[in-house]
mmCIF file of C-alpha atoms in Angstrom:
data_model
loop_
_atom_site.group_PDB
_atom_site.id
_atom_site.type_symbol
_atom_site.label_atom_id
_atom_site.label_comp_id
_atom_site.label_asym_id
_atom_site.label_seq_id
_atom_site.Cartn_x
_atom_site.Cartn_y
_atom_site.Cartn_z
ATOM 1 C CA MET S 1324 173.666 4.377 312.890
ATOM 2 C CA ILE S 1325 170.076 4.947 312.908
ATOM 3 C CA PRO S 1326 168.674 3.529 315.242
ATOM 4 C CA ALA S 1327 166.286 0.026 314.812
ATOM 5 C CA THR S 1328 162.891 2.122 316.535
ATOM 6 C CA LEU S 1329 163.979 4.408 313.963
ATOM 7 C CA ARG S 1330 164.250 2.246 310.903
ATOM 8 C CA VAL S 1331 160.738 0.555 311.700
ATOM 9 C CA THR S 1332 158.885 3.897 312.378
ATOM 10 C CA LEU S 1333 160.703 4.258 308.543
ATOM 11 C CA ILE S 1334 160.132 1.024 307.584
ATOM 12 C CA ALA S 1335 156.068 1.565 308.249
ATOM 13 C CA ALA S 1336 155.867 5.109 307.712
ATOM 14 C CA VAL S 1337 157.145 4.613 303.798
ATOM 15 C CA ILE S 1338 154.531 1.465 302.953
ATOM 16 C CA CYS S 1339 152.141 3.494 304.617
ATOM 17 C CA TYR S 1340 152.586 6.411 302.035
ATOM 18 C CA PHE S 1341 152.472 3.499 298.671
ATOM 19 C CA VAL S 1342 149.688 2.166 300.151
ATOM 20 C CA ILE S 1343 147.957 5.671 299.943
ATOM 21 C CA ILE S 1344 149.392 6.347 296.389
ATOM 22 C CA LEU S 1345 148.299 3.312 295.145
ATOM 23 C CA TYR S 1346 144.790 4.102 296.974
ATOM 24 C CA PHE S 1347 144.276 7.267 295.094
ATOM 25 C CA LEU S 1348 145.465 5.697 292.140
ATOM 26 C CA LYS S 1349 143.749 3.175 291.486
ATOM 27 C CA GLN S 1350 140.377 5.398 292.831
ATOM 28 C CA LYS S 1351 141.981 7.970 289.920
ATOM 29 C CA ALA S 1352 141.656 10.170 292.053
ATOM 30 C CA LEU S 1353 146.046 10.415 290.997
ATOM 31 C CA ASN S 1354 147.418 11.455 287.322
ATOM 32 C CA LEU S 1355 149.643 8.400 287.046
ATOM 33 C CA LYS S 1356 151.613 11.553 285.079
ATOM 34 C CA TYR S 1357 151.664 14.175 288.286
ATOM 35 C CA THR S 1358 152.581 10.819 290.434
ATOM 36 C CA LEU S 1359 156.239 9.598 289.456
ATOM 37 C CA LEU S 1360 157.381 12.179 291.008
ATOM 38 C CA TRP S 1361 155.312 10.451 294.175
ATOM 39 C CA LEU S 1362 156.410 7.046 293.482
ATOM 40 C CA VAL S 1363 160.198 8.482 292.755
ATOM 41 C CA ALA S 1364 160.681 9.565 295.673
ATOM 42 C CA GLY S 1365 158.751 6.906 297.846
ATOM 43 C CA LEU S 1366 160.989 4.308 296.587
ATOM 44 C CA VAL S 1367 164.215 6.499 297.328
ATOM 45 C CA MET S 1368 163.558 6.666 301.107
ATOM 46 C CA GLY S 1369 162.926 2.461 300.647
ATOM 47 C CA ILE S 1370 165.594 2.387 299.733
ATOM 48 C CA LEU S 1371 167.182 4.807 301.894
ATOM 49 C CA VAL S 1372 165.413 3.356 304.710
ATOM 50 C CA ALA S 1373 166.112 -1.058 304.040
ATOM 51 C CA VAL S 1374 169.873 0.445 303.655
ATOM 52 C CA PRO S 1375 170.323 2.509 305.844
ATOM 53 C CA GLU S 1376 174.796 1.922 305.362
ATOM 54 C CA LEU S 1377 174.119 4.126 302.247
ATOM 55 C CA LEU S 1378 171.909 7.155 303.658
ATOM 56 C CA VAL S 1379 175.085 7.833 305.865
ATOM 57 C CA ARG S 1380 177.885 7.198 303.612
ATOM 58 C CA ILE S 1381 176.502 9.909 301.397
ATOM 59 C CA ILE S 1382 175.564 12.245 304.004
ATOM 60 C CA HIS S 1383 178.892 11.894 304.728
ATOM 61 C CA ILE S 1384 179.575 12.306 300.903
ATOM 62 C CA PHE S 1385 177.834 15.816 301.673
ATOM 63 C CA GLY S 1386 179.952 16.511 304.750
ATOM 64 C CA ILE S 1387 176.668 16.578 307.025
ATOM 65 C CA GLN S 1388 177.173 15.838 310.081
ATOM 66 C CA ASP S 1389 174.443 14.248 312.131
ATOM 67 C CA ASN S 1390 172.730 11.298 309.934
ATOM 68 C CA MET S 1391 169.315 13.004 311.285
ATOM 69 C CA ASN S 1392 169.403 16.134 310.029
ATOM 70 C CA GLY S 1393 170.366 14.620 307.066
ATOM 71 C CA LEU S 1394 166.867 12.141 306.397
ATOM 72 C CA PHE S 1395 165.376 15.965 307.357
ATOM 73 C CA ILE S 1396 167.579 17.927 304.205
ATOM 74 C CA PHE S 1397 166.781 14.902 301.976
ATOM 75 C CA ALA S 1398 163.406 14.733 302.574
ATOM 76 C CA ILE S 1399 162.856 18.245 302.310
ATOM 77 C CA GLY S 1400 165.059 18.837 299.391
ATOM 78 C CA PHE S 1401 162.214 15.921 298.043
ATOM 79 C CA ILE S 1402 159.735 18.336 299.038
ATOM 80 C CA ILE S 1403 160.638 21.022 297.504
ATOM 81 C CA MET S 1404 161.466 19.420 293.742
ATOM 82 C CA ILE S 1405 157.584 17.982 294.418
ATOM 83 C CA LEU S 1406 155.976 21.741 295.280
ATOM 84 C CA LEU S 1407 158.179 23.359 291.990
ATOM 85 C CA SER S 1408 157.101 20.867 289.682
ATOM 86 C CA LEU S 1409 153.869 20.846 290.844
ATOM 87 C CA THR S 1410 153.992 25.227 290.861
ATOM 88 C CA SER S 1411 155.094 24.135 287.160
ATOM 89 C CA ILE S 1412 152.665 22.139 286.037
ATOM 90 C CA ALA S 1413 149.962 24.857 287.660
ATOM 91 C CA SER S 1414 152.006 27.257 285.336
ATOM 92 C CA ARG S 1415 151.492 25.011 282.546
ATOM 93 C CA GLN S 1416 147.486 24.329 283.449
ATOM 94 C CA ASN S 1417 147.193 28.514 283.757
ATOM 95 C CA ARG S 1418 148.313 28.585 280.064
ATOM 96 C CA LYS S 1419 146.183 26.519 278.715
ATOM 97 C CA ILE S 1420 142.857 27.812 281.008
ATOM 98 C CA ARG S 1421 143.865 31.198 279.415
ATOM 99 C CA THR S 1422 143.106 29.947 275.667
ATOM 100 C CA LEU S 1423 140.721 27.978 276.810
ATOM 101 C CA THR S 1424 138.990 30.670 278.043
ATOM 102 C CA GLN S 1425 139.729 33.321 274.991
ATOM 103 C CA GLU S 1426 139.112 30.522 271.911
ATOM 104 C CA LEU S 1427 135.378 29.996 274.435
ATOM 105 C CA ALA S 1428 134.567 33.901 274.522
ATOM 106 C CA ILE S 1429 135.431 34.171 269.904
ATOM 107 C CA LEU S 1430 133.422 31.297 269.943
ATOM 108 C CA ASP S 1431 130.568 32.777 271.427
ATOM 109 C CA LYS S 1432 131.276 35.951 269.703
ATOM 110 C CA ARG S 1433 130.515 34.075 266.901
ATOM 111 C CA VAL S 1434 127.492 32.054 267.642
ATOM 112 C CA ARG S 1435 125.842 35.758 269.040
ATOM 113 C CA ASP S 1436 127.300 36.939 265.756
ATOM 114 C CA LEU S 1437 125.468 33.891 263.450
ATOM 115 C CA GLU S 1438 121.622 34.167 265.289
ATOM 116 C CA GLU S 1439 121.465 37.509 264.698
ATOM 117 C CA ASN S 1440 122.093 36.789 260.710
ATOM 118 C CA ASP S 1441 119.873 33.790 261.347
ATOM 119 C CA VAL S 1442 116.780 36.707 262.565
ATOM 120 C CA GLU S 1443 117.582 39.102 259.814
ATOM 121 C CA MET Y 20 145.956 57.941 254.359
ATOM 122 C CA LYS Y 21 145.877 54.790 252.183
ATOM 123 C CA GLN Y 22 142.471 52.861 254.298
ATOM 124 C CA GLU Y 23 142.813 49.626 252.421
ATOM 125 C CA LYS Y 24 144.287 48.226 255.542
ATOM 126 C CA ARG Y 25 141.607 46.267 257.878
ATOM 127 C CA VAL Y 26 142.051 47.878 262.028
ATOM 128 C CA LEU Y 27 140.734 46.618 264.415
ATOM 129 C CA VAL Y 28 140.550 48.831 268.048
ATOM 130 C CA ILE Y 29 140.318 46.373 270.990
ATOM 131 C CA ILE Y 30 139.054 47.930 274.291
ATOM 132 C CA PRO Y 31 139.959 45.824 277.031
ATOM 133 C CA ALA Y 32 137.140 46.251 280.026
ATOM 134 C CA TYR Y 33 137.410 45.211 284.015
ATOM 135 C CA ASN Y 34 134.230 46.851 285.881
ATOM 136 C CA GLU Y 35 133.514 50.144 283.391
ATOM 137 C CA ALA Y 36 130.657 50.528 283.438
ATOM 138 C CA GLU Y 37 131.069 54.483 284.151
ATOM 139 C CA ASN Y 38 133.032 54.489 280.766
ATOM 140 C CA ILE Y 39 133.148 52.083 278.713
ATOM 141 C CA VAL Y 40 129.415 53.336 276.872
ATOM 142 C CA HIS Y 41 131.225 56.804 276.239
ATOM 143 C CA VAL Y 42 134.522 55.101 274.993
ATOM 144 C CA VAL Y 43 132.787 53.424 272.592
ATOM 145 C CA ARG Y 44 130.448 55.547 271.163
ATOM 146 C CA HIS Y 45 133.119 58.527 270.900
ATOM 147 C CA MET Y 46 135.095 55.510 268.633
ATOM 148 C CA MET Y 47 131.791 55.581 266.004
ATOM 149 C CA GLU Y 48 131.588 58.438 266.043
ATOM 150 C CA GLU Y 49 135.133 59.366 265.309
ATOM 151 C CA ALA Y 50 136.634 56.610 263.413
ATOM 152 C CA PRO Y 51 133.545 54.565 262.074
ATOM 153 C CA GLN Y 52 136.250 53.451 259.429
ATOM 154 C CA TYR Y 53 137.714 51.121 261.595
ATOM 155 C CA ASP Y 54 136.242 47.984 263.976
ATOM 156 C CA TYR Y 55 137.001 47.799 267.226
ATOM 157 C CA LEU Y 56 135.994 45.086 270.246
ATOM 158 C CA VAL Y 57 135.296 45.496 274.111
ATOM 159 C CA ILE Y 58 137.257 42.899 275.665
ATOM 160 C CA ASN Y 59 135.029 41.964 278.538
ATOM 161 C CA ASP Y 60 136.945 40.536 281.134
ATOM 162 C CA GLY Y 61 134.949 39.100 283.329
ATOM 163 C CA SER Y 62 133.092 42.344 284.762
ATOM 164 C CA THR Y 63 131.328 41.705 288.317
ATOM 165 C CA ASP Y 64 129.278 45.055 287.612
ATOM 166 C CA ASN Y 65 126.912 45.431 284.258
ATOM 167 C CA THR Y 66 129.461 46.444 281.777
ATOM 168 C CA LEU Y 67 128.604 43.108 279.258
ATOM 169 C CA ASP Y 68 125.119 44.482 279.957
ATOM 170 C CA LEU Y 69 125.716 47.988 278.400
ATOM 171 C CA CYS Y 70 127.720 45.633 275.752
ATOM 172 C CA ARG Y 71 125.009 43.808 275.427
ATOM 173 C CA GLY Y 72 121.791 46.904 275.567
ATOM 174 C CA GLU Y 73 124.028 49.044 272.926
ATOM 175 C CA ASN Y 74 124.781 45.906 270.330
ATOM 176 C CA PHE Y 75 128.695 46.508 270.455
ATOM 177 C CA HIS Y 76 130.808 44.670 269.432
ATOM 178 C CA TYR Y 77 132.035 42.303 272.317
ATOM 179 C CA LEU Y 78 133.766 38.753 273.842
ATOM 180 C CA ASP Y 79 133.350 38.491 276.695
ATOM 181 C CA LEU Y 80 135.493 36.417 279.091
ATOM 182 C CA PRO Y 81 133.761 33.760 281.597
ATOM 183 C CA ILE Y 82 136.707 35.352 283.421
ATOM 184 C CA ASN Y 83 138.496 37.441 284.836
ATOM 185 C CA MET Y 84 142.609 36.798 282.915
ATOM 186 C CA GLY Y 85 143.976 40.397 284.192
ATOM 187 C CA ILE Y 86 144.627 42.923 281.447
ATOM 188 C CA GLY Y 87 147.025 40.815 279.607
ATOM 189 C CA GLY Y 88 144.973 37.829 279.212
ATOM 190 C CA ALA Y 89 141.768 39.776 277.754
ATOM 191 C CA VAL Y 90 144.439 42.658 275.547
ATOM 192 C CA GLN Y 91 145.404 38.944 274.121
ATOM 193 C CA ALA Y 92 142.008 37.934 273.129
ATOM 194 C CA GLY Y 93 141.844 40.418 271.079
ATOM 195 C CA TYR Y 94 145.345 39.646 269.035
ATOM 196 C CA VAL Y 95 144.542 36.160 269.229
ATOM 197 C CA TYR Y 96 140.447 37.229 267.228
ATOM 198 C CA ALA Y 97 143.165 39.661 265.058
ATOM 199 C CA ARG Y 98 144.457 36.902 264.219
ATOM 200 C CA LYS Y 99 142.061 35.191 263.459
ATOM 201 C CA TYR Y 100 139.814 37.563 261.168
ATOM 202 C CA ASP Y 101 143.075 38.595 259.638
ATOM 203 C CA TYR Y 102 143.237 41.770 260.349
ATOM 204 C CA ASP Y 103 146.614 43.716 259.502
ATOM 205 C CA ILE Y 104 146.783 45.775 262.323
ATOM 206 C CA ALA Y 105 145.864 45.824 266.071
ATOM 207 C CA VAL Y 106 145.119 48.206 268.315
ATOM 208 C CA GLN Y 107 144.743 48.311 272.083
ATOM 209 C CA MET Y 108 143.269 51.948 273.191
ATOM 210 C CA ASP Y 109 142.071 50.807 277.754
ATOM 211 C CA GLY Y 110 138.316 50.967 278.604
ATOM 212 C CA ASP Y 111 138.932 53.769 280.413
ATOM 213 C CA GLY Y 112 138.790 56.930 278.442
ATOM 214 C CA GLN Y 113 142.181 57.809 279.179
ATOM 215 C CA HIS Y 114 143.128 57.592 275.270
ATOM 216 C CA ASP Y 115 142.013 59.523 273.036
ATOM 217 C CA ILE Y 116 140.962 57.916 269.466
ATOM 218 C CA ALA Y 117 141.713 61.433 268.100
ATOM 219 C CA TYR Y 118 145.381 60.458 268.314
ATOM 220 C CA LEU Y 119 144.236 56.594 266.884
ATOM 221 C CA ASP Y 120 145.183 58.063 262.888
ATOM 222 C CA ARG Y 121 148.741 59.039 264.664
ATOM 223 C CA LEU Y 122 149.672 55.144 265.635
ATOM 224 C CA LEU Y 123 149.033 54.168 262.503
ATOM 225 C CA GLU Y 124 150.308 56.388 260.265
ATOM 226 C CA PRO Y 125 154.431 54.122 260.785
ATOM 227 C CA LEU Y 126 152.561 50.855 260.529
ATOM 228 C CA ILE Y 127 151.458 51.822 257.159
ATOM 229 C CA ASN Y 128 153.865 53.647 256.291
ATOM 230 C CA ARG Y 129 156.253 50.588 257.464
ATOM 231 C CA GLU Y 130 158.698 52.359 259.760
ATOM 232 C CA ALA Y 131 157.744 50.730 262.384
ATOM 233 C CA ASP Y 132 155.841 47.168 263.614
ATOM 234 C CA VAL Y 133 154.777 48.297 267.205
ATOM 235 C CA VAL Y 134 153.969 52.057 268.078
ATOM 236 C CA ILE Y 135 153.098 53.031 271.482
ATOM 237 C CA GLY Y 136 151.686 56.690 272.480
ATOM 238 C CA SER Y 137 153.242 58.548 274.592
ATOM 239 C CA ARG Y 138 152.218 61.078 276.833
ATOM 240 C CA PHE Y 139 155.430 61.893 277.756
ATOM 241 C CA LEU Y 140 157.149 63.208 274.032
ATOM 242 C CA GLU Y 141 155.462 66.039 274.024
ATOM 243 C CA LYS Y 142 154.576 66.796 277.738
ATOM 244 C CA GLU Y 143 151.293 67.650 277.258
ATOM 245 C CA GLY Y 144 148.143 66.272 278.899
ATOM 246 C CA PHE Y 145 148.026 64.391 281.584
ATOM 247 C CA GLN Y 146 151.155 63.311 283.290
ATOM 248 C CA SER Y 147 150.399 61.440 285.662
ATOM 249 C CA SER Y 148 151.728 61.737 289.434
ATOM 250 C CA ALA Y 149 154.683 62.389 290.065
ATOM 251 C CA SER Y 150 155.426 58.931 291.804
ATOM 252 C CA ARG Y 151 154.111 57.210 289.513
ATOM 253 C CA ARG Y 152 156.374 59.033 286.661
ATOM 254 C CA MET Y 153 159.323 58.278 288.808
ATOM 255 C CA GLY Y 154 158.107 54.599 288.596
ATOM 256 C CA ILE Y 155 157.927 54.682 284.931
ATOM 257 C CA HIS Y 156 161.527 56.774 284.083
ATOM 258 C CA ILE Y 157 163.262 53.659 286.118
ATOM 259 C CA LEU Y 158 161.180 51.299 284.035
ATOM 260 C CA SER Y 159 162.132 52.769 280.848
ATOM 261 C CA ALA Y 160 165.538 52.905 282.193
ATOM 262 C CA LEU Y 161 166.016 49.449 282.894
ATOM 263 C CA ILE Y 162 164.369 48.836 279.416
ATOM 264 C CA TRP Y 163 167.337 50.456 277.900
ATOM 265 C CA LEU Y 164 169.826 48.538 279.736
ATOM 266 C CA THR Y 165 168.636 45.432 278.753
ATOM 267 C CA THR Y 166 167.961 46.221 274.802
ATOM 268 C CA GLY Y 167 169.743 49.378 274.585
ATOM 269 C CA LYS Y 168 166.477 51.091 273.032
ATOM 270 C CA HIS Y 169 165.112 54.214 274.711
ATOM 271 C CA ILE Y 170 161.049 53.976 274.585
ATOM 272 C CA MET Y 171 159.940 56.675 276.847
ATOM 273 C CA ASP Y 172 156.687 55.695 277.922
ATOM 274 C CA VAL Y 173 157.124 52.236 278.634
ATOM 275 C CA THR Y 174 153.452 51.858 281.162
ATOM 276 C CA SER Y 175 151.435 53.246 278.402
ATOM 277 C CA GLY Y 176 148.926 50.770 276.924
ATOM 278 C CA TYR Y 177 147.934 52.900 273.354
ATOM 279 C CA ARG Y 178 149.160 51.085 271.537
ATOM 280 C CA ALA Y 179 149.155 49.882 266.897
ATOM 281 C CA VAL Y 180 151.066 46.874 265.986
ATOM 282 C CA ASN Y 181 151.099 45.145 262.353
ATOM 283 C CA LYS Y 182 150.472 41.692 260.928
ATOM 284 C CA MET Y 183 153.581 40.174 262.321
ATOM 285 C CA PHE Y 184 153.454 41.417 266.365
ATOM 286 C CA ILE Y 185 149.808 40.207 266.335
ATOM 287 C CA LYS Y 186 150.643 36.843 265.319
ATOM 288 C CA ILE Y 187 153.567 36.838 267.906
ATOM 289 C CA TYR Y 188 151.137 38.568 270.358
ATOM 290 C CA SER Y 189 147.788 36.283 269.724
ATOM 291 C CA GLU Y 190 150.889 33.293 270.272
ATOM 292 C CA ASP Y 191 152.319 35.528 274.196
ATOM 293 C CA TYR Y 192 151.707 37.908 275.623
ATOM 294 C CA PRO Y 193 152.711 39.073 279.264
ATOM 295 C CA MET Y 194 150.227 38.350 281.596
ATOM 296 C CA ASP Y 195 149.717 40.302 285.506
ATOM 297 C CA TYR Y 196 151.296 43.960 283.964
ATOM 298 C CA PRO Y 197 151.945 43.325 280.640
ATOM 299 C CA GLU Y 198 153.070 46.843 278.694
ATOM 300 C CA PRO Y 199 156.507 47.302 279.835
ATOM 301 C CA GLU Y 200 157.629 43.963 279.237
ATOM 302 C CA ALA Y 201 155.520 43.667 275.655
ATOM 303 C CA ILE Y 202 158.563 46.236 274.539
ATOM 304 C CA VAL Y 203 160.823 44.075 275.621
ATOM 305 C CA ALA Y 204 159.598 41.030 273.673
ATOM 306 C CA ALA Y 205 159.174 43.572 270.694
ATOM 307 C CA PHE Y 206 162.894 43.916 270.959
ATOM 308 C CA MET Y 207 163.674 40.667 271.343
ATOM 309 C CA HIS Y 208 161.510 39.309 268.241
ATOM 310 C CA LEU Y 209 163.401 42.529 266.526
ATOM 311 C CA GLY Y 210 160.611 44.955 266.050
ATOM 312 C CA ARG Y 211 160.828 48.273 265.527
ATOM 313 C CA VAL Y 212 159.602 50.046 267.474
ATOM 314 C CA LYS Y 213 158.445 53.877 267.254
ATOM 315 C CA GLU Y 214 156.621 56.198 270.123
ATOM 316 C CA VAL Y 215 154.474 58.883 269.112
ATOM 317 C CA PRO Y 216 153.459 61.908 270.968
ATOM 318 C CA VAL Y 217 149.662 61.959 272.121
ATOM 319 C CA GLN Y 218 147.523 62.992 275.469
ATOM 320 C CA MET Y 219 146.370 61.421 277.627
ATOM 321 C CA ARG Y 220 143.296 62.264 279.795
ATOM 322 C CA ALA Y 221 143.240 61.947 283.542
ATOM 323 C CA ARG Y 222 139.919 59.046 283.948
ATOM 324 C CA ALA Y 223 136.902 59.765 283.274
ATOM 325 C CA GLY Y 224 134.851 57.622 286.638
ATOM 326 C CA GLY Y 225 135.846 54.737 288.070
ATOM 327 C CA ILE Y 226 138.651 53.960 289.807
ATOM 328 C CA SER Y 227 142.806 52.761 288.738
ATOM 329 C CA SER Y 228 143.782 48.773 288.641
ATOM 330 C CA ILE Y 229 146.764 50.126 289.776
ATOM 331 C CA ASN Y 230 146.998 51.832 293.013
ATOM 332 C CA PHE Y 231 148.915 53.367 295.851
ATOM 333 C CA LYS Y 232 149.256 50.108 297.199
ATOM 334 C CA LYS Y 233 150.375 47.620 294.687
ATOM 335 C CA SER Y 234 152.586 49.984 293.280
ATOM 336 C CA ILE Y 235 156.070 48.831 295.466
ATOM 337 C CA TYR Y 236 154.229 45.222 294.541
ATOM 338 C CA TYR Y 237 154.143 46.339 290.372
ATOM 339 C CA MET Y 238 157.928 47.358 290.434
ATOM 340 C CA ILE Y 239 159.328 44.520 291.919
ATOM 341 C CA LYS Y 240 157.236 42.387 289.590
ATOM 342 C CA VAL Y 241 157.771 43.964 286.547
ATOM 343 C CA THR Y 242 161.570 44.887 287.066
ATOM 344 C CA LEU Y 243 161.718 41.281 287.340
ATOM 345 C CA ALA Y 244 159.656 40.746 284.622
ATOM 346 C CA ILE Y 245 161.861 42.224 281.965
ATOM 347 C CA VAL Y 246 164.978 40.877 283.340
ATOM 348 C CA ILE Y 247 163.905 38.043 282.868
ATOM 349 C CA CYS Y 248 161.856 38.946 279.655
ATOM 350 C CA ARG Y 249 165.145 39.298 278.144
ATOM 351 C CA MET Y 250 167.186 36.373 279.305
ATOM 352 C CA GLY Y 251 164.528 34.031 278.058
ATOM 353 C CA TYR Y 252 165.417 35.526 274.778
ATOM 354 C CA GLY Y 253 169.484 35.516 275.416
ATOM 355 C CA ILE Y 254 171.855 37.120 272.601
ATOM 356 C CA ARG Y 255 169.625 38.699 269.574
ATOM 357 C CA ARG Y 256 172.244 39.512 266.570
ATOM 358 C CA GLY Y 257 170.049 38.458 263.958
ATOM 359 C CA LYS Y 258 168.978 40.952 260.993
ATOM 360 C CA ARG Y 259 165.027 40.480 259.747
ATOM 361 C CA ASP Y 260 165.114 39.450 256.343
ATOM 362 C CA ASP Y 261 161.701 40.982 255.981
ATOM 363 C CA ILE Y 262 162.772 44.876 255.804
#
């Protein structure tokens, strides 16, 4: 079993987590689209902390011996998933920036050409 | 030769102040019938001022995007202004405009979709260092393994493509070290790739963008890129209906 004090700490941590995310959302410092994964992660964490028997069962299904280890493995798993999604977002934005830069440069040339024609 | 084809020579330039004026002037003297476009890839030297001062045709990319992004800007431009053929030629003076017609010929005769100027077919001119040649042979073998086609000079940046590939490359062109990957992409689009012999010179001035330290990274990155590019397209056994 997970010790009671640890449960209290974890519950407090999850509440803090949600407060921070919601605060950021309210401030529009986070895009809801990119925050969904964080919210889902928080929700799963909340459920597992609230119903620790579930966590213990899942951990045993995966063949992990120690409950605390299981908790860490889950946390690391979530972090890796979120990092992957961030990398994919960065790559997509990279592509968009590339297109914008190229279009901008072509427009810039067009403006120069038009100005030149005006002078003549 | 039929000259009704509209040809755009794309000249990517990143910090090529030492070479760019000579390269473009030479091109204007030797091949004035073709359009050219210098792509200033966010240079930090005075490449841009030189282009402006000489009244060259140029695109000025506000940020540095690397050779792939710069060349692609040229393809986007070529597509936008409806060019029939796009040629890419380095801005460092390695590529000789005298071979341009050799590159264009297979495209005009509809024998190929992508033509690569190869320094290894006749083994004349600047042949690069032994270690670099070995790297190129390894990549060439890798492309043969993944696509079944033999291309000798897979890193040559002296290329010409027809309208079909102007469209393909303007939509999707590999980044970072794009040359070998672009060949795989060409085969995957069922393109006919042809090599023609050209001679290259050692760089006239400035420093190459690939130094010795980066070469290991280069090999790993390009090897991965080729394999991933090949996987991305799966098995291609289709036939083009336009040939």
